[in-house]
mmCIF file of C-alpha atoms in Angstrom:
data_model
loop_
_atom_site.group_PDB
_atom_site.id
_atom_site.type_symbol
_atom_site.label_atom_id
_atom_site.label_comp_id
_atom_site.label_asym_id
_atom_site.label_seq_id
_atom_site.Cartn_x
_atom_site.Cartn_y
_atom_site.Cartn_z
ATOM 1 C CA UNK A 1 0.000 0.000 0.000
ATOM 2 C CA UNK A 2 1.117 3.782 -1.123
ATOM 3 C CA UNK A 3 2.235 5.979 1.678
ATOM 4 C CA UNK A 4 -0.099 8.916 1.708
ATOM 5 C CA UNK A 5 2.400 11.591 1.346
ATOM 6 C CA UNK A 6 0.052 14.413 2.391
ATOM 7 C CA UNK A 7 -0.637 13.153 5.753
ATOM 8 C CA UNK A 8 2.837 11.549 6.844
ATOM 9 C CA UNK A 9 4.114 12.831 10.106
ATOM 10 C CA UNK A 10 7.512 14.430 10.290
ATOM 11 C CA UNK A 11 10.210 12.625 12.078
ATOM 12 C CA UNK A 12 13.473 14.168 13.688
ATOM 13 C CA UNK A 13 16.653 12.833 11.943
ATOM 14 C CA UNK A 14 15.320 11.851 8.567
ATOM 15 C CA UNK A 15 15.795 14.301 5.274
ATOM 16 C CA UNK A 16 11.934 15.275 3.541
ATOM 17 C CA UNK A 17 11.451 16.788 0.329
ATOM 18 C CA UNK A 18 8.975 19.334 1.082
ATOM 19 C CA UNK A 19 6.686 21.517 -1.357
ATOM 20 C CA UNK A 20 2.896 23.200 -1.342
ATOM 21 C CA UNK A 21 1.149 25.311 -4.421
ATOM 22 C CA UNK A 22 -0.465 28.403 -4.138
ATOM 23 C CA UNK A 23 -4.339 27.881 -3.806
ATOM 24 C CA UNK A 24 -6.066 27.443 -7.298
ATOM 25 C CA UNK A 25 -4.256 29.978 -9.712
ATOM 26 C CA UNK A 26 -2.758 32.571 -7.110
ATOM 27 C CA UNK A 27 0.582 33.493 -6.694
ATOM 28 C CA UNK A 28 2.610 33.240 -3.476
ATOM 29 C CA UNK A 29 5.360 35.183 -4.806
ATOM 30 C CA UNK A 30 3.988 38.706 -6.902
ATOM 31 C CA UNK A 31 7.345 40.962 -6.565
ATOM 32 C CA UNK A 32 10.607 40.504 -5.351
ATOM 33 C CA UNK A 33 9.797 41.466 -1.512
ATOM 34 C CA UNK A 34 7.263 38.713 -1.306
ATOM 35 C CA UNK A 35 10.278 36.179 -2.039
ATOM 36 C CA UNK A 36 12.658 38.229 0.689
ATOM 37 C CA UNK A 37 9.771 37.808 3.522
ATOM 38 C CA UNK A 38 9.232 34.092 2.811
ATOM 39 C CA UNK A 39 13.183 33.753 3.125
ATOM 40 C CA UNK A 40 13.041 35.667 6.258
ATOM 41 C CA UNK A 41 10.202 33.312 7.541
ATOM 42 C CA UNK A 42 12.048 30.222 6.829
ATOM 43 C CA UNK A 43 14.934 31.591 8.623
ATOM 44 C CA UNK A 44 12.778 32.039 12.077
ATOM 45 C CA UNK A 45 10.839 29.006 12.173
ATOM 46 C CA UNK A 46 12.445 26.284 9.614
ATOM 47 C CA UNK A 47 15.611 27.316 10.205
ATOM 48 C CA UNK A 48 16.802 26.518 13.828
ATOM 49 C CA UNK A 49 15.097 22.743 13.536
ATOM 50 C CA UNK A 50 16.610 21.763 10.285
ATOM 51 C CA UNK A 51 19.682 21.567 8.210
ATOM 52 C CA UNK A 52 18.618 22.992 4.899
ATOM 53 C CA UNK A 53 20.260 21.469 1.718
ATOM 54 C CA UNK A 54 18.046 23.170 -1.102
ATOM 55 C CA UNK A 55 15.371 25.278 -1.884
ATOM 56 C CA UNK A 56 13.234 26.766 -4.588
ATOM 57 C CA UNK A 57 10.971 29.580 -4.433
ATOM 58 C CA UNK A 58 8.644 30.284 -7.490
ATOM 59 C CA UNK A 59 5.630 32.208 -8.035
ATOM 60 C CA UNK A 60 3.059 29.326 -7.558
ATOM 61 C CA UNK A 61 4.739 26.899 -5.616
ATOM 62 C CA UNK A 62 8.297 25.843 -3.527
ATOM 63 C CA UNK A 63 10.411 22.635 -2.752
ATOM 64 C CA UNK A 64 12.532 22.598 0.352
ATOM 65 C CA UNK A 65 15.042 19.689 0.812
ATOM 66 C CA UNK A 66 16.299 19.148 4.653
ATOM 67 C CA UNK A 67 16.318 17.069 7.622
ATOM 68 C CA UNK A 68 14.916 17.598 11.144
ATOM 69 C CA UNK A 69 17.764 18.021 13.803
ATOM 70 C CA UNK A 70 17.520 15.401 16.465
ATOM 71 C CA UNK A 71 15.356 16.652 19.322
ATOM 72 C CA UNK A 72 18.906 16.925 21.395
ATOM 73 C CA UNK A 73 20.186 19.331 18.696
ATOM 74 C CA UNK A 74 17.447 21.815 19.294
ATOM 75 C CA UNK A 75 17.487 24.291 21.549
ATOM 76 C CA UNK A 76 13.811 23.704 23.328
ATOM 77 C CA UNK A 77 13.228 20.518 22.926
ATOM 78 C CA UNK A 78 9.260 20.542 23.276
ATOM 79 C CA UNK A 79 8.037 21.148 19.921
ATOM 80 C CA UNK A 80 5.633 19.604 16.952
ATOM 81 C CA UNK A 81 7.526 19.644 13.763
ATOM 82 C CA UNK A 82 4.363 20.511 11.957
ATOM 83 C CA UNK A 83 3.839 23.858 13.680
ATOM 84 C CA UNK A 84 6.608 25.243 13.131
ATOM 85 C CA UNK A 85 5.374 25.132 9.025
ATOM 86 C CA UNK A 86 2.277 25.755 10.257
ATOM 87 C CA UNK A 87 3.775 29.390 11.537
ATOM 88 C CA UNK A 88 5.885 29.659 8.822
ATOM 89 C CA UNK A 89 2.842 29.071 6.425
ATOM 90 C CA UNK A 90 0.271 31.119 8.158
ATOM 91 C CA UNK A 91 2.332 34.171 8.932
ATOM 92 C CA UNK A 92 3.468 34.514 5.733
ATOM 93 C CA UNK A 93 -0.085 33.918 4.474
ATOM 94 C CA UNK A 94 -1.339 36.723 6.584
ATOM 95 C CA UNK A 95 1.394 39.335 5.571
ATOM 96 C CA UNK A 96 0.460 38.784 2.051
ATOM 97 C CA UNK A 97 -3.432 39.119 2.398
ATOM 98 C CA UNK A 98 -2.875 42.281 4.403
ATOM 99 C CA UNK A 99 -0.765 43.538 1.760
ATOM 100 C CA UNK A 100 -2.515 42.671 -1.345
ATOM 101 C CA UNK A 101 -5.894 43.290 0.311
ATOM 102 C CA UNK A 102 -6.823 39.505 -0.266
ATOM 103 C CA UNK A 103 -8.994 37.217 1.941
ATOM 104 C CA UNK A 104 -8.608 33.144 1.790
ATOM 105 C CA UNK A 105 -6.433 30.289 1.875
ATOM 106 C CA UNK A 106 -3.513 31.465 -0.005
ATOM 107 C CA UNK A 107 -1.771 27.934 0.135
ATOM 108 C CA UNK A 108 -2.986 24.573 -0.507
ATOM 109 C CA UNK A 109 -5.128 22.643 2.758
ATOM 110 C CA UNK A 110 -1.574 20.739 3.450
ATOM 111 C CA UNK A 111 2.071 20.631 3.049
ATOM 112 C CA UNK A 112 3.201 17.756 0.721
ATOM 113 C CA UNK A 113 6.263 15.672 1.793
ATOM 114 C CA UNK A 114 8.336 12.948 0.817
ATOM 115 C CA UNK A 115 10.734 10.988 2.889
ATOM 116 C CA UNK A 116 14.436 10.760 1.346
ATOM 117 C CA UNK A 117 15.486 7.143 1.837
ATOM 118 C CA UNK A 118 18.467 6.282 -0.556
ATOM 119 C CA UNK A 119 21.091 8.615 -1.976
ATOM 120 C CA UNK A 120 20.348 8.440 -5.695
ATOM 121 C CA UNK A 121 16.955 9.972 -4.257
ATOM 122 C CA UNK A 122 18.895 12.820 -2.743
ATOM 123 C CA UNK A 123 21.113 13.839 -5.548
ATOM 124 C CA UNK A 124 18.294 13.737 -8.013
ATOM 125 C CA UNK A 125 15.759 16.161 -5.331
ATOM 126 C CA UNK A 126 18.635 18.192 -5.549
ATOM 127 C CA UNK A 127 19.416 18.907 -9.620
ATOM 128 C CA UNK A 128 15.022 19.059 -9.951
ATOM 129 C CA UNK A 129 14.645 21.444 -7.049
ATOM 130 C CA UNK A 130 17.458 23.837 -8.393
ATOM 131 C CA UNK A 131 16.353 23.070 -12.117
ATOM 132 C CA UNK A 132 12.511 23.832 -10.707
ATOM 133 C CA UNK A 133 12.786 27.379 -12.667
ATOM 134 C CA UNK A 134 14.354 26.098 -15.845
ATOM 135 C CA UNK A 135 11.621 23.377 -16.326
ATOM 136 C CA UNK A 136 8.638 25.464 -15.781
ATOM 137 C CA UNK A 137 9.839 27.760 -18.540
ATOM 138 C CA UNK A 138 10.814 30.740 -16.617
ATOM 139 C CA UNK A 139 14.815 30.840 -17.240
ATOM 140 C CA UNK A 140 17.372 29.259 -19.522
ATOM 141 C CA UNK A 141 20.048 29.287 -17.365
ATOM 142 C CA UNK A 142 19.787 27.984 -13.947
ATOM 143 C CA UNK A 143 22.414 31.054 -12.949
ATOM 144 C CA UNK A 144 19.091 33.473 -13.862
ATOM 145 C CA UNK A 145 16.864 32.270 -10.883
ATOM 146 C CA UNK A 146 17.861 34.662 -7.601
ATOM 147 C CA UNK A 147 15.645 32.559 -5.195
ATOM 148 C CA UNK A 148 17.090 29.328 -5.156
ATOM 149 C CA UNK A 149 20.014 27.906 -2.804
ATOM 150 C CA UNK A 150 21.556 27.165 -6.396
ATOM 151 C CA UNK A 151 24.077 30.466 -6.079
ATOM 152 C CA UNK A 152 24.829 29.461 -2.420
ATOM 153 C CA UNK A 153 26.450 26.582 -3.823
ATOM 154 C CA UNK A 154 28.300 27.967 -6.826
ATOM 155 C CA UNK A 155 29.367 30.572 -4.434
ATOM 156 C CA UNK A 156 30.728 28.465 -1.814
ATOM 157 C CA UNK A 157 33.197 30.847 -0.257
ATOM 158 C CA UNK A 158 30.487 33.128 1.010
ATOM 159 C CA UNK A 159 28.620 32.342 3.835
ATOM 160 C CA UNK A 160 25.079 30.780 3.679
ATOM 161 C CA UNK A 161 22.361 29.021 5.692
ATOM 162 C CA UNK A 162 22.738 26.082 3.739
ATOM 163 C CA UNK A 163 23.908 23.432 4.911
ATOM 164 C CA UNK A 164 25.875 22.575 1.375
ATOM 165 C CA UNK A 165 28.675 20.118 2.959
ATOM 166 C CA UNK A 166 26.327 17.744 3.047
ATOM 167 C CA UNK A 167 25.426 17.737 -0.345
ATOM 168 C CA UNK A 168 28.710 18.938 -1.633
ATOM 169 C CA UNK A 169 30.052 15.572 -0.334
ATOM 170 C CA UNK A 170 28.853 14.105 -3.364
ATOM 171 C CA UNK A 171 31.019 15.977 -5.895
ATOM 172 C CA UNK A 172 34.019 16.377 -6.077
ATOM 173 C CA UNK A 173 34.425 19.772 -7.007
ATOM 174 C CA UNK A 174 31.995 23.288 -7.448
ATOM 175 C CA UNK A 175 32.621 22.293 -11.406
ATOM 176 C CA UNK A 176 31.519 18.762 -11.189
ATOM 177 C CA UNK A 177 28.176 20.133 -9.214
ATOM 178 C CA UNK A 178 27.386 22.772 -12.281
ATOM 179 C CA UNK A 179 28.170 20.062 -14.902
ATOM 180 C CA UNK A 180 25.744 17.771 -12.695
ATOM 181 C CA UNK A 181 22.902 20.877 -12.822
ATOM 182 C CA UNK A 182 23.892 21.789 -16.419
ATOM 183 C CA UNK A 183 22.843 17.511 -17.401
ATOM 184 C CA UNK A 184 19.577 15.874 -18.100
ATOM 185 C CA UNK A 185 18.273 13.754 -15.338
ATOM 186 C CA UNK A 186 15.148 11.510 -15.535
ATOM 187 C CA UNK A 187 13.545 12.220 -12.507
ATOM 188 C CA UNK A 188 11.584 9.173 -13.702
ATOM 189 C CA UNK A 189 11.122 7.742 -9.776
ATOM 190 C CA UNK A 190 10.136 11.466 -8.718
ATOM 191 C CA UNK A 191 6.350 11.264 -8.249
ATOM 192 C CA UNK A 192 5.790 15.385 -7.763
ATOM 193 C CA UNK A 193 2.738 16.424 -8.419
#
């Protein structure tokens, strides 16, 4: 029997792919402020309970790839991994009715997820979450899209939220991980709807 990946609790320890849509045909992202205060969100309440490897904002939708700290790694202990997206979804949700004048849901009922289990998984979340922009038709080059973790790893010097060691153990250099982003991958065990 098929996991239900809509209703699958989140676990400390394990790496999720996580992503939601914008409700029917809205946006979540209109300007380039909307895609600052998200970031800023996901700093304060994603943030201190994960290790972030990737991430894709775009107007409709977003993918986040990470894994939940062990409850000993976080500082209060005492906390439902779901609320913290639930803050991180509702505040933001708020901010952006207020400012667009807006009532409603803005995102969908429920955050989808998908548990990482093998490391061909991993390195193929990674190339379709960075290559998110390039496949929908909105850039050519994945270099083009500003709110993706992409540059954090190109730019590896500089410091970043990311937690790119991680991933950056699987190449060998920053060259081998653009040549990986610049190839085609069949995401062909990817079920993302």
């Amino acid at each position: 029997m098929k996991k239900n990946t809509n209703t699958e609790n989140f676990e400390s320890g394990y790496v999720y792919h996580i992503y939601t849509h914008a409700n029917g045909n809205d946006l979540i992202f209109r300007e380039e402020e909307n895609y600052r205060y998200f970031l800023k969100k996901l700093e304060k309440y994603i943030i201190p309970i994960t290790e972030m490897y990737a991430y894709c904002l775009m107007p409709n939708h977003f993918h986040l790839l990470l894994r939940f700290k062990e409850l000993k790694e976080i500082e209060n202990e005492h906390f439902y991994l779901m609320k913290h997206f639930s803050n991180l979804l509702n505040g933001y949700a708020k901010a952006y009715n207020k400012r667009y004048n807006r009532k409603g849901s803005l995102f969908l009922d429920y955050i989808r997820r998908k548990r990482v289990d093998n490391k061909k998984y991993l390195i193929k979340l990674l190339h379709y979450i960075h290559n998110n922009p390039v496949n929908h038709g909105f850039i050519e080059d994945i270099n083009d899209w500003k709110y993706s973790s992409y540059q954090s790893y190109i730019n590896f010097s500089k410091e970043s939220r990311i937690e790119r060691k991680e991933m950056m153990q699987y190449f060998d250099t920053i060259n081998e991980f653009v040549e990986y982003h610049k190839s085609n991958v069949e995401y062909d065990f990817l079920t993302i709807e």
